[in-house]
């Protein structure tokens, strides 16, 4: 499979070693500031995977300005990243994470895969996206590009969203089928995959008395993929992950059955990230308004849709009351 980006016009080309950035337009940052943000991320990933710097191209396209609302996105293309953004974008943590995530895709899934061709690989998105996110966050912290406090906040946000997601109990097959139809379904492989990665990382460390963790397994996946003589001989992501875990003495197929196939809820042990803070799992009541908020607003704040079994009714609220 070949993926590429072609752009033309008055582009400026920035270079740092094997990294090239092609961009146009004016931004809230200088060309130099952009290079200074991007180059360490590339270097950190290459160091982790034990690779020499290879050619990498980032194209940056400005899209129409949206006041007070910076929008950015892009697609990872193996050895390139096609990026677009409104010109009011800042070089903040969202930018860094977005870029680092796409760059991590060079390896996960491209160099530890391939993804299963079935359903465009969506049923392996827990690994291709969720594991990509875990290693993205981990390396940004480890190599000094993101403060730990900020990352804790981000992880808390992911766990909170996961716990309250209407898609949290959707099995992997359902997620694959509904991916393009429902936003919660689309985000679930990222959230679930990151938690599965964290869970397995912890389990490997415990079971091996600290000798192995998920990093060893990812590097073993790379070795297995590299050793195959043709692309057709390479095991697809999930099979490769199971084989790589076996190479460090771990059988993870039952964990994948539980969390990936059956969508069992994932609870992480409280000491998983010690010596950082302890992780707390709490029960929080789910918020339920008990009447239709949006429809009530559209109705001139005259209440509609009170659920007779809900808390608003019990508190005395009735259809037709004025808010
Ligand atoms: Zn991605």
PDB file of C-alpha atoms and ligand atoms in Angstrom:
ATOM      1  CA  UNK A   1       0.000   0.000   0.000  1.00  0.00           C
ATOM      2  CA  UNK A   2       1.431   3.401  -0.975  1.00  0.00           C
ATOM      3  CA  UNK A   3       0.405   6.597   0.738  1.00  0.00           C
ATOM      4  CA  UNK A   4       1.650  10.029  -0.159  1.00  0.00           C
ATOM      5  CA  UNK A   5       0.873  13.716  -0.077  1.00  0.00           C
ATOM      6  CA  UNK A   6       1.440  16.133  -2.966  1.00  0.00           C
ATOM      7  CA  UNK A   7       1.354  19.885  -2.425  1.00  0.00           C
ATOM      8  CA  UNK A   8       2.338  22.724  -4.725  1.00  0.00           C
ATOM      9  CA  UNK A   9       2.681  26.495  -4.707  1.00  0.00           C
ATOM     10  CA  UNK A  10       4.790  28.939  -2.739  1.00  0.00           C
ATOM     11  CA  UNK A  11       6.016  26.629   0.024  1.00  0.00           C
ATOM     12  CA  UNK A  12       8.942  27.367   2.300  1.00  0.00           C
ATOM     13  CA  UNK A  13      11.111  24.316   2.986  1.00  0.00           C
ATOM     14  CA  UNK A  14      12.641  24.060   6.475  1.00  0.00           C
ATOM     15  CA  UNK A  15      15.329  21.473   7.077  1.00  0.00           C
ATOM     16  CA  UNK A  16      16.873  19.871  10.131  1.00  0.00           C
ATOM     17  CA  UNK A  17      18.949  16.812   9.268  1.00  0.00           C
ATOM     18  CA  UNK A  18      16.629  14.385   7.513  1.00  0.00           C
ATOM     19  CA  UNK A  19      13.520  16.274   8.582  1.00  0.00           C
ATOM     20  CA  UNK A  20      11.841  18.555   6.063  1.00  0.00           C
ATOM     21  CA  UNK A  21       8.862  20.775   6.740  1.00  0.00           C
ATOM     22  CA  UNK A  22       7.049  22.331   3.797  1.00  0.00           C
ATOM     23  CA  UNK A  23       4.730  25.145   4.851  1.00  0.00           C
ATOM     24  CA  UNK A  24       3.099  28.272   3.564  1.00  0.00           C
ATOM     25  CA  UNK A  25       1.184  31.184   5.034  1.00  0.00           C
ATOM     26  CA  UNK A  26       1.831  33.123   8.234  1.00  0.00           C
ATOM     27  CA  UNK A  27       1.395  31.608  11.667  1.00  0.00           C
ATOM     28  CA  UNK A  28       1.494  32.621  15.323  1.00  0.00           C
ATOM     29  CA  UNK A  29       4.958  31.051  15.550  1.00  0.00           C
ATOM     30  CA  UNK A  30       8.112  31.493  13.531  1.00  0.00           C
ATOM     31  CA  UNK A  31       9.493  28.839  11.196  1.00  0.00           C
ATOM     32  CA  UNK A  32      12.360  28.337  13.639  1.00  0.00           C
ATOM     33  CA  UNK A  33      10.028  27.813  16.605  1.00  0.00           C
ATOM     34  CA  UNK A  34       8.187  25.176  14.616  1.00  0.00           C
ATOM     35  CA  UNK A  35      11.403  23.306  13.833  1.00  0.00           C
ATOM     36  CA  UNK A  36      12.454  23.498  17.479  1.00  0.00           C
ATOM     37  CA  UNK A  37       9.183  21.857  18.516  1.00  0.00           C
ATOM     38  CA  UNK A  38       9.167  19.144  15.924  1.00  0.00           C
ATOM     39  CA  UNK A  39      12.788  17.964  15.786  1.00  0.00           C
ATOM     40  CA  UNK A  40      13.039  16.666  19.417  1.00  0.00           C
ATOM     41  CA  UNK A  41       9.834  14.628  19.002  1.00  0.00           C
ATOM     42  CA  UNK A  42      11.232  12.886  15.932  1.00  0.00           C
ATOM     43  CA  UNK A  43      14.561  12.267  17.681  1.00  0.00           C
ATOM     44  CA  UNK A  44      12.851  10.843  20.778  1.00  0.00           C
ATOM     45  CA  UNK A  45      10.857   8.316  18.743  1.00  0.00           C
ATOM     46  CA  UNK A  46      13.853   7.260  16.679  1.00  0.00           C
ATOM     47  CA  UNK A  47      15.884   6.701  19.841  1.00  0.00           C
ATOM     48  CA  UNK A  48      13.139   4.563  21.374  1.00  0.00           C
ATOM     49  CA  UNK A  49      12.854   2.346  18.307  1.00  0.00           C
ATOM     50  CA  UNK A  50      16.613   2.194  17.838  1.00  0.00           C
ATOM     51  CA  UNK A  51      16.474   3.728  14.385  1.00  0.00           C
ATOM     52  CA  UNK A  52      18.802   6.137  12.717  1.00  0.00           C
ATOM     53  CA  UNK A  53      17.099   9.325  11.630  1.00  0.00           C
ATOM     54  CA  UNK A  54      15.334   8.657   8.338  1.00  0.00           C
ATOM     55  CA  UNK A  55      13.809  11.072   5.860  1.00  0.00           C
ATOM     56  CA  UNK A  56      10.578  12.550   7.158  1.00  0.00           C
ATOM     57  CA  UNK A  57       8.399  15.179   5.512  1.00  0.00           C
ATOM     58  CA  UNK A  58       5.742  17.315   7.149  1.00  0.00           C
ATOM     59  CA  UNK A  59       3.484  19.430   4.978  1.00  0.00           C
ATOM     60  CA  UNK A  60       1.648  22.232   6.748  1.00  0.00           C
ATOM     61  CA  UNK A  61      -1.382  23.740   5.018  1.00  0.00           C
ATOM     62  CA  UNK A  62      -3.321  26.723   6.348  1.00  0.00           C
ATOM     63  CA  UNK A  63      -7.101  26.382   6.178  1.00  0.00           C
ATOM     64  CA  UNK A  64      -9.725  29.125   6.582  1.00  0.00           C
ATOM     65  CA  UNK A  65      -9.642  30.956   9.913  1.00  0.00           C
ATOM     66  CA  UNK A  66     -12.337  30.177  12.472  1.00  0.00           C
ATOM     67  CA  UNK A  67     -12.463  32.935  15.094  1.00  0.00           C
ATOM     68  CA  UNK A  68     -11.650  31.676  18.642  1.00  0.00           C
ATOM     69  CA  UNK A  69     -11.559  28.138  17.428  1.00  0.00           C
ATOM     70  CA  UNK A  70      -8.274  26.688  16.233  1.00  0.00           C
ATOM     71  CA  UNK A  71      -8.847  23.572  14.214  1.00  0.00           C
ATOM     72  CA  UNK A  72      -6.140  21.225  13.128  1.00  0.00           C
ATOM     73  CA  UNK A  73      -5.791  17.713  11.854  1.00  0.00           C
ATOM     74  CA  UNK A  74      -3.774  15.497   9.621  1.00  0.00           C
ATOM     75  CA  UNK A  75      -2.883  12.082   8.376  1.00  0.00           C
ATOM     76  CA  UNK A  76       0.207   9.998   9.113  1.00  0.00           C
ATOM     77  CA  UNK A  77       1.698   8.541   5.950  1.00  0.00           C
ATOM     78  CA  UNK A  78       4.531   6.339   7.168  1.00  0.00           C
ATOM     79  CA  UNK A  79       7.474   8.644   6.518  1.00  0.00           C
ATOM     80  CA  UNK A  80       5.406  11.786   6.186  1.00  0.00           C
ATOM     81  CA  UNK A  81       2.676  13.718   7.928  1.00  0.00           C
ATOM     82  CA  UNK A  82       0.167  15.803   6.014  1.00  0.00           C
ATOM     83  CA  UNK A  83      -0.970  18.442   8.474  1.00  0.00           C
ATOM     84  CA  UNK A  84      -3.518  21.249   8.152  1.00  0.00           C
ATOM     85  CA  UNK A  85      -4.635  23.930  10.550  1.00  0.00           C
ATOM     86  CA  UNK A  86      -6.309  27.290  10.936  1.00  0.00           C
ATOM     87  CA  UNK A  87      -3.559  29.944  11.207  1.00  0.00           C
ATOM     88  CA  UNK A  88      -4.528  30.792  14.823  1.00  0.00           C
ATOM     89  CA  UNK A  89      -3.062  27.499  16.035  1.00  0.00           C
ATOM     90  CA  UNK A  90      -0.512  27.626  18.872  1.00  0.00           C
ATOM     91  CA  UNK A  91       2.423  25.295  19.403  1.00  0.00           C
ATOM     92  CA  UNK A  92       0.751  23.923  22.513  1.00  0.00           C
ATOM     93  CA  UNK A  93       0.297  20.446  23.935  1.00  0.00           C
ATOM     94  CA  UNK A  94      -2.507  19.614  21.508  1.00  0.00           C
ATOM     95  CA  UNK A  95      -0.255  20.398  18.600  1.00  0.00           C
ATOM     96  CA  UNK A  96       2.636  18.441  20.131  1.00  0.00           C
ATOM     97  CA  UNK A  97       0.510  15.447  20.927  1.00  0.00           C
ATOM     98  CA  UNK A  98      -1.135  15.461  17.490  1.00  0.00           C
ATOM     99  CA  UNK A  99       2.177  15.599  15.735  1.00  0.00           C
ATOM    100  CA  UNK A 100       3.836  13.029  18.017  1.00  0.00           C
ATOM    101  CA  UNK A 101       0.853  10.679  17.634  1.00  0.00           C
ATOM    102  CA  UNK A 102       1.086  10.807  13.835  1.00  0.00           C
ATOM    103  CA  UNK A 103       4.845  10.341  13.901  1.00  0.00           C
ATOM    104  CA  UNK A 104       4.482   7.336  16.220  1.00  0.00           C
ATOM    105  CA  UNK A 105       2.290   5.773  13.508  1.00  0.00           C
ATOM    106  CA  UNK A 106       5.478   5.364  11.469  1.00  0.00           C
ATOM    107  CA  UNK A 107       6.107   2.384  13.775  1.00  0.00           C
ATOM    108  CA  UNK A 108       2.687   1.568  15.239  1.00  0.00           C
ATOM    109  CA  UNK A 109       1.130   0.146  13.127  1.00  0.00           C
ATOM    110  CA  UNK A 110       3.289   0.513   9.998  1.00  0.00           C
ATOM    111  CA  UNK A 111       6.511  -1.194  11.184  1.00  0.00           C
ATOM    112  CA  UNK A 112       5.031  -3.615  13.742  1.00  0.00           C
ATOM    113  CA  UNK A 113       2.058  -4.572  11.532  1.00  0.00           C
ATOM    114  CA  UNK A 114       0.547  -4.837   9.020  1.00  0.00           C
ATOM    115  CA  UNK A 115      -3.022  -4.262  10.170  1.00  0.00           C
ATOM    116  CA  UNK A 116      -5.499  -6.946   9.340  1.00  0.00           C
ATOM    117  CA  UNK A 117      -7.065  -6.129   5.951  1.00  0.00           C
ATOM    118  CA  UNK A 118     -10.469  -7.129   7.313  1.00  0.00           C
ATOM    119  CA  UNK A 119     -12.715  -4.134   7.847  1.00  0.00           C
ATOM    120  CA  UNK A 120      -9.775  -1.814   7.007  1.00  0.00           C
ATOM    121  CA  UNK A 121      -8.013  -2.776  10.221  1.00  0.00           C
ATOM    122  CA  UNK A 122     -10.700  -1.122  12.371  1.00  0.00           C
ATOM    123  CA  UNK A 123     -10.882  -4.147  14.660  1.00  0.00           C
ATOM    124  CA  UNK A 124      -7.220  -3.622  15.504  1.00  0.00           C
ATOM    125  CA  UNK A 125      -7.650   0.113  16.122  1.00  0.00           C
ATOM    126  CA  UNK A 126      -7.346  -0.537  19.891  1.00  0.00           C
ATOM    127  CA  UNK A 127      -3.695  -1.361  19.167  1.00  0.00           C
ATOM    128  CA  UNK A 128      -2.941   0.933  16.224  1.00  0.00           C
ATOM    129  CA  UNK A 129      -4.476   3.991  17.949  1.00  0.00           C
ATOM    130  CA  UNK A 130      -4.550   3.193  21.676  1.00  0.00           C
ATOM    131  CA  UNK A 131      -0.994   1.866  21.903  1.00  0.00           C
ATOM    132  CA  UNK A 132       0.172   4.749  19.719  1.00  0.00           C
ATOM    133  CA  UNK A 133      -1.345   7.141  22.258  1.00  0.00           C
ATOM    134  CA  UNK A 134       0.248   5.443  25.272  1.00  0.00           C
ATOM    135  CA  UNK A 135       3.727   5.538  23.739  1.00  0.00           C
ATOM    136  CA  UNK A 136       3.186   9.082  22.493  1.00  0.00           C
ATOM    137  CA  UNK A 137       2.401  10.322  26.019  1.00  0.00           C
ATOM    138  CA  UNK A 138       5.114   8.212  27.595  1.00  0.00           C
ATOM    139  CA  UNK A 139       7.910   9.442  25.348  1.00  0.00           C
ATOM    140  CA  UNK A 140       6.799  13.076  25.542  1.00  0.00           C
ATOM    141  CA  UNK A 141       7.198  12.840  29.329  1.00  0.00           C
ATOM    142  CA  UNK A 142      10.320  10.683  29.357  1.00  0.00           C
ATOM    143  CA  UNK A 143      12.224  12.920  26.981  1.00  0.00           C
ATOM    144  CA  UNK A 144      11.238  16.113  28.747  1.00  0.00           C
ATOM    145  CA  UNK A 145       8.787  17.505  26.211  1.00  0.00           C
ATOM    146  CA  UNK A 146       5.655  17.374  28.381  1.00  0.00           C
ATOM    147  CA  UNK A 147       5.415  18.084  32.119  1.00  0.00           C
ATOM    148  CA  UNK A 148       4.224  15.106  34.157  1.00  0.00           C
ATOM    149  CA  UNK A 149       1.386  17.151  35.738  1.00  0.00           C
ATOM    150  CA  UNK A 150      -0.046  17.928  32.314  1.00  0.00           C
ATOM    151  CA  UNK A 151       0.141  14.280  31.311  1.00  0.00           C
ATOM    152  CA  UNK A 152      -1.574  13.160  34.533  1.00  0.00           C
ATOM    153  CA  UNK A 153      -4.366  15.599  33.724  1.00  0.00           C
ATOM    154  CA  UNK A 154      -4.637  14.210  30.202  1.00  0.00           C
ATOM    155  CA  UNK A 155      -4.722  10.586  31.427  1.00  0.00           C
ATOM    156  CA  UNK A 156      -7.360  11.466  34.011  1.00  0.00           C
ATOM    157  CA  UNK A 157      -9.418  12.994  31.223  1.00  0.00           C
ATOM    158  CA  UNK A 158      -9.095   9.857  29.102  1.00  0.00           C
ATOM    159  CA  UNK A 159     -10.104   7.571  31.995  1.00  0.00           C
ATOM    160  CA  UNK A 160     -13.049   9.816  32.859  1.00  0.00           C
ATOM    161  CA  UNK A 161     -14.280   9.907  29.260  1.00  0.00           C
ATOM    162  CA  UNK A 162     -13.853   6.136  28.979  1.00  0.00           C
ATOM    163  CA  UNK A 163     -15.816   5.497  32.164  1.00  0.00           C
ATOM    164  CA  UNK A 164     -18.746   7.665  31.017  1.00  0.00           C
ATOM    165  CA  UNK A 165     -18.679   6.770  27.338  1.00  0.00           C
ATOM    166  CA  UNK A 166     -21.907   5.267  25.966  1.00  0.00           C
ATOM    167  CA  UNK A 167     -19.587   3.036  23.897  1.00  0.00           C
ATOM    168  CA  UNK A 168     -17.664   1.582  26.837  1.00  0.00           C
ATOM    169  CA  UNK A 169     -19.482  -1.769  26.680  1.00  0.00           C
ATOM    170  CA  UNK A 170     -19.484  -2.014  22.891  1.00  0.00           C
ATOM    171  CA  UNK A 171     -17.643  -5.141  21.804  1.00  0.00           C
ATOM    172  CA  UNK A 172     -14.770  -4.825  19.397  1.00  0.00           C
ATOM    173  CA  UNK A 173     -16.891  -6.122  16.527  1.00  0.00           C
ATOM    174  CA  UNK A 174     -19.540  -3.448  17.215  1.00  0.00           C
ATOM    175  CA  UNK A 175     -16.892  -0.725  17.360  1.00  0.00           C
ATOM    176  CA  UNK A 176     -15.529  -1.864  14.010  1.00  0.00           C
ATOM    177  CA  UNK A 177     -18.988  -1.733  12.442  1.00  0.00           C
ATOM    178  CA  UNK A 178     -20.055   1.591  14.000  1.00  0.00           C
ATOM    179  CA  UNK A 179     -16.699   3.409  13.809  1.00  0.00           C
ATOM    180  CA  UNK A 180     -17.713   5.881  11.097  1.00  0.00           C
ATOM    181  CA  UNK A 181     -21.266   6.360  12.359  1.00  0.00           C
ATOM    182  CA  UNK A 182     -20.868   7.380  15.967  1.00  0.00           C
ATOM    183  CA  UNK A 183     -18.358   9.657  17.660  1.00  0.00           C
ATOM    184  CA  UNK A 184     -18.236   7.758  20.962  1.00  0.00           C
ATOM    185  CA  UNK A 185     -17.599   4.527  19.028  1.00  0.00           C
ATOM    186  CA  UNK A 186     -14.877   6.268  17.068  1.00  0.00           C
ATOM    187  CA  UNK A 187     -13.053   7.455  20.183  1.00  0.00           C
ATOM    188  CA  UNK A 188     -13.440   4.199  22.135  1.00  0.00           C
ATOM    189  CA  UNK A 189     -10.534   2.264  20.509  1.00  0.00           C
ATOM    190  CA  UNK A 190      -8.167   5.114  21.516  1.00  0.00           C
ATOM    191  CA  UNK A 191      -9.373   5.122  25.134  1.00  0.00           C
ATOM    192  CA  UNK A 192      -9.781   1.382  25.547  1.00  0.00           C
ATOM    193  CA  UNK A 193      -6.553   0.658  23.676  1.00  0.00           C
ATOM    194  CA  UNK A 194      -4.529   3.006  25.872  1.00  0.00           C
ATOM    195  CA  UNK A 195      -5.934   1.386  29.029  1.00  0.00           C
ATOM    196  CA  UNK A 196      -5.292  -2.112  27.669  1.00  0.00           C
ATOM    197  CA  UNK A 197      -1.707  -1.091  26.895  1.00  0.00           C
ATOM    198  CA  UNK A 198      -1.279   0.293  30.428  1.00  0.00           C
ATOM    199  CA  UNK A 199      -2.863  -2.826  31.969  1.00  0.00           C
ATOM    200  CA  UNK A 200      -0.648  -5.235  30.010  1.00  0.00           C
ATOM    201  CA  UNK A 201       2.451  -3.120  30.634  1.00  0.00           C
ATOM    202  CA  UNK A 202       1.803  -3.393  34.365  1.00  0.00           C
ATOM    203  CA  UNK A 203       1.039  -7.104  34.236  1.00  0.00           C
ATOM    204  CA  UNK A 204       4.176  -7.923  32.296  1.00  0.00           C
ATOM    205  CA  UNK A 205       6.269  -5.996  34.793  1.00  0.00           C
ATOM    206  CA  UNK A 206       4.658  -7.746  37.782  1.00  0.00           C
ATOM    207  CA  UNK A 207       4.748 -11.244  36.295  1.00  0.00           C
ATOM    208  CA  UNK A 208       8.383 -10.958  35.249  1.00  0.00           C
ATOM    209  CA  UNK A 209       9.544  -9.319  38.486  1.00  0.00           C
ATOM    210  CA  UNK A 210      10.417  -6.147  36.570  1.00  0.00           C
ATOM    211  CA  UNK A 211      12.395  -7.884  33.813  1.00  0.00           C
ATOM    212  CA  UNK A 212       9.969  -7.038  30.978  1.00  0.00           C
ATOM    213  CA  UNK A 213       7.293  -4.569  30.131  1.00  0.00           C
ATOM    214  CA  UNK A 214       5.262  -3.535  27.118  1.00  0.00           C
ATOM    215  CA  UNK A 215       8.222  -1.737  25.573  1.00  0.00           C
ATOM    216  CA  UNK A 216      10.044  -5.067  25.184  1.00  0.00           C
ATOM    217  CA  UNK A 217       6.972  -6.520  23.511  1.00  0.00           C
ATOM    218  CA  UNK A 218       6.667  -3.647  21.045  1.00  0.00           C
ATOM    219  CA  UNK A 219      10.334  -3.951  20.127  1.00  0.00           C
ATOM    220  CA  UNK A 220       9.865  -7.718  19.738  1.00  0.00           C
ATOM    221  CA  UNK A 221       6.913  -7.035  17.388  1.00  0.00           C
ATOM    222  CA  UNK A 222       9.216  -4.903  15.290  1.00  0.00           C
ATOM    223  CA  UNK A 223      11.830  -7.689  15.167  1.00  0.00           C
ATOM    224  CA  UNK A 224       9.250 -10.290  14.120  1.00  0.00           C
ATOM    225  CA  UNK A 225       7.912  -7.981  11.390  1.00  0.00           C
ATOM    226  CA  UNK A 226      11.454  -7.172  10.184  1.00  0.00           C
ATOM    227  CA  UNK A 227      12.408 -10.853  10.075  1.00  0.00           C
ATOM    228  CA  UNK A 228       9.597 -11.777   7.667  1.00  0.00           C
ATOM    229  CA  UNK A 229      10.971 -12.056   4.156  1.00  0.00           C
ATOM    230  CA  UNK A 230       7.891 -10.697   2.408  1.00  0.00           C
ATOM    231  CA  UNK A 231       4.996  -8.502   3.488  1.00  0.00           C
ATOM    232  CA  UNK A 232       2.631 -11.446   3.114  1.00  0.00           C
ATOM    233  CA  UNK A 233       4.658 -13.410   5.682  1.00  0.00           C
ATOM    234  CA  UNK A 234       4.241 -10.760   8.360  1.00  0.00           C
ATOM    235  CA  UNK A 235       1.681 -11.584  11.043  1.00  0.00           C
ATOM    236  CA  UNK A 236      -1.048  -8.949  11.372  1.00  0.00           C
ATOM    237  CA  UNK A 237      -1.051  -6.679  14.418  1.00  0.00           C
ATOM    238  CA  UNK A 238      -2.973  -8.779  16.919  1.00  0.00           C
ATOM    239  CA  UNK A 239      -1.258 -12.046  15.992  1.00  0.00           C
ATOM    240  CA  UNK A 240       2.120 -10.351  16.110  1.00  0.00           C
ATOM    241  CA  UNK A 241       1.346  -8.831  19.502  1.00  0.00           C
ATOM    242  CA  UNK A 242       0.439 -12.235  20.929  1.00  0.00           C
ATOM    243  CA  UNK A 243       3.590 -13.811  19.426  1.00  0.00           C
ATOM    244  CA  UNK A 244       5.819 -11.007  20.694  1.00  0.00           C
ATOM    245  CA  UNK A 245       4.368 -11.300  24.217  1.00  0.00           C
ATOM    246  CA  UNK A 246       5.053 -15.043  24.077  1.00  0.00           C
ATOM    247  CA  UNK A 247       8.680 -14.300  23.264  1.00  0.00           C
ATOM    248  CA  UNK A 248       8.990 -12.703  26.726  1.00  0.00           C
ATOM    249  CA  UNK A 249       7.066 -15.568  28.327  1.00  0.00           C
ATOM    250  CA  UNK A 250       3.624 -13.964  28.579  1.00  0.00           C
ATOM    251  CA  UNK A 251       0.300 -15.307  27.357  1.00  0.00           C
ATOM    252  CA  UNK A 252      -1.926 -12.303  26.775  1.00  0.00           C
ATOM    253  CA  UNK A 253      -4.650 -13.889  24.654  1.00  0.00           C
ATOM    254  CA  UNK A 254      -7.102 -14.162  27.561  1.00  0.00           C
ATOM    255  CA  UNK A 255      -6.567 -10.480  28.409  1.00  0.00           C
ATOM    256  CA  UNK A 256      -7.360  -9.550  24.807  1.00  0.00           C
ATOM    257  CA  UNK A 257     -10.464 -11.746  24.871  1.00  0.00           C
ATOM    258  CA  UNK A 258     -11.736  -9.981  27.962  1.00  0.00           C
ATOM    259  CA  UNK A 259     -10.968  -6.380  27.135  1.00  0.00           C
ATOM    260  CA  UNK A 260     -10.938  -6.293  23.339  1.00  0.00           C
ATOM    261  CA  UNK A 261     -13.503  -8.886  22.263  1.00  0.00           C
ATOM    262  CA  UNK A 262     -15.920  -8.882  25.203  1.00  0.00           C
ATOM    263  CA  UNK A 263     -15.474  -5.233  26.214  1.00  0.00           C
ATOM    264  CA  UNK A 264     -15.128  -6.028  29.932  1.00  0.00           C
ATOM    265  CA  UNK A 265     -14.526  -2.801  31.830  1.00  0.00           C
ATOM    266  CA  UNK A 266     -10.866  -2.115  32.508  1.00  0.00           C
ATOM    267  CA  UNK A 267      -9.841  -1.251  36.046  1.00  0.00           C
ATOM    268  CA  UNK A 268      -6.184  -0.401  36.535  1.00  0.00           C
ATOM    269  CA  UNK A 269      -4.420  -1.345  39.791  1.00  0.00           C
ATOM    270  CA  UNK A 270      -3.960   1.588  42.134  1.00  0.00           C
ATOM    271  CA  UNK A 271      -0.173   1.282  42.250  1.00  0.00           C
ATOM    272  CA  UNK A 272       0.227   1.005  38.488  1.00  0.00           C
ATOM    273  CA  UNK A 273       2.127   4.279  38.150  1.00  0.00           C
ATOM    274  CA  UNK A 274       3.828   4.367  41.553  1.00  0.00           C
ATOM    275  CA  UNK A 275       6.248   6.086  42.333  1.00  0.00           C
ATOM    276  CA  UNK A 276       4.024   8.673  40.667  1.00  0.00           C
ATOM    277  CA  UNK A 277       0.679   9.297  42.339  1.00  0.00           C
ATOM    278  CA  UNK A 278      -1.575   6.388  43.258  1.00  0.00           C
ATOM    279  CA  UNK A 279      -4.476   5.768  40.944  1.00  0.00           C
ATOM    280  CA  UNK A 280      -7.919   6.007  42.500  1.00  0.00           C
ATOM    281  CA  UNK A 281     -11.028   4.334  41.169  1.00  0.00           C
ATOM    282  CA  UNK A 282     -14.241   5.857  42.490  1.00  0.00           C
ATOM    283  CA  UNK A 283     -17.896   5.381  41.854  1.00  0.00           C
ATOM    284  CA  UNK A 284     -19.548   8.535  40.626  1.00  0.00           C
ATOM    285  CA  UNK A 285     -23.245   8.858  40.001  1.00  0.00           C
ATOM    286  CA  UNK A 286     -24.050   9.451  36.369  1.00  0.00           C
ATOM    287  CA  UNK A 287     -25.698  12.809  35.800  1.00  0.00           C
ATOM    288  CA  UNK A 288     -29.269  12.508  34.606  1.00  0.00           C
ATOM    289  CA  UNK A 289     -31.268  15.669  34.103  1.00  0.00           C
ATOM    290  CA  UNK A 290     -34.688  14.018  34.017  1.00  0.00           C
ATOM    291  CA  UNK A 291     -36.168  16.326  31.375  1.00  0.00           C
ATOM    292  CA  UNK A 292     -35.217  17.361  27.854  1.00  0.00           C
ATOM    293  CA  UNK A 293     -32.718  20.212  28.188  1.00  0.00           C
ATOM    294  CA  UNK A 294     -32.243  21.049  24.513  1.00  0.00           C
ATOM    295  CA  UNK A 295     -35.947  20.835  23.681  1.00  0.00           C
ATOM    296  CA  UNK A 296     -36.826  22.922  26.741  1.00  0.00           C
ATOM    297  CA  UNK A 297     -34.408  25.638  25.652  1.00  0.00           C
ATOM    298  CA  UNK A 298     -35.833  25.572  22.127  1.00  0.00           C
ATOM    299  CA  UNK A 299     -39.320  25.832  23.670  1.00  0.00           C
ATOM    300  CA  UNK A 300     -38.613  29.238  25.221  1.00  0.00           C
ATOM    301  CA  UNK A 301     -37.575  27.604  28.517  1.00  0.00           C
ATOM    302  CA  UNK A 302     -40.995  26.062  29.021  1.00  0.00           C
ATOM    303  CA  UNK A 303     -40.196  22.591  30.350  1.00  0.00           C
ATOM    304  CA  UNK A 304     -40.828  19.583  28.112  1.00  0.00           C
ATOM    305  CA  UNK A 305     -40.037  15.890  28.292  1.00  0.00           C
ATOM    306  CA  UNK A 306     -40.033  15.378  32.072  1.00  0.00           C
ATOM    307  CA  UNK A 307     -39.331  11.702  32.755  1.00  0.00           C
ATOM    308  CA  UNK A 308     -41.951  10.561  35.289  1.00  0.00           C
ATOM    309  CA  UNK A 309     -39.440   8.104  36.777  1.00  0.00           C
ATOM    310  CA  UNK A 310     -36.600  10.615  36.918  1.00  0.00           C
ATOM    311  CA  UNK A 311     -35.213  12.912  39.608  1.00  0.00           C
ATOM    312  CA  UNK A 312     -36.682  16.116  38.118  1.00  0.00           C
ATOM    313  CA  UNK A 313     -40.235  14.719  38.398  1.00  0.00           C
ATOM    314  CA  UNK A 314     -39.598  13.547  41.937  1.00  0.00           C
ATOM    315  CA  UNK A 315     -38.449  17.069  42.785  1.00  0.00           C
ATOM    316  CA  UNK A 316     -41.731  18.485  41.481  1.00  0.00           C
ATOM    317  CA  UNK A 317     -40.860  19.564  37.942  1.00  0.00           C
ATOM    318  CA  UNK A 318     -43.672  19.113  35.384  1.00  0.00           C
ATOM    319  CA  UNK A 319     -44.071  19.671  31.662  1.00  0.00           C
ATOM    320  CA  UNK A 320     -45.271  23.214  30.938  1.00  0.00           C
ATOM    321  CA  UNK A 321     -43.518  24.868  33.899  1.00  0.00           C
ATOM    322  CA  UNK A 322     -41.417  27.864  32.984  1.00  0.00           C
ATOM    323  CA  UNK A 323     -37.728  27.737  33.877  1.00  0.00           C
TER     324      UNK A 323
HETATM  325 ZN1  LIG B   1      -3.860   7.837  14.858  1.00  0.00          ZN
END
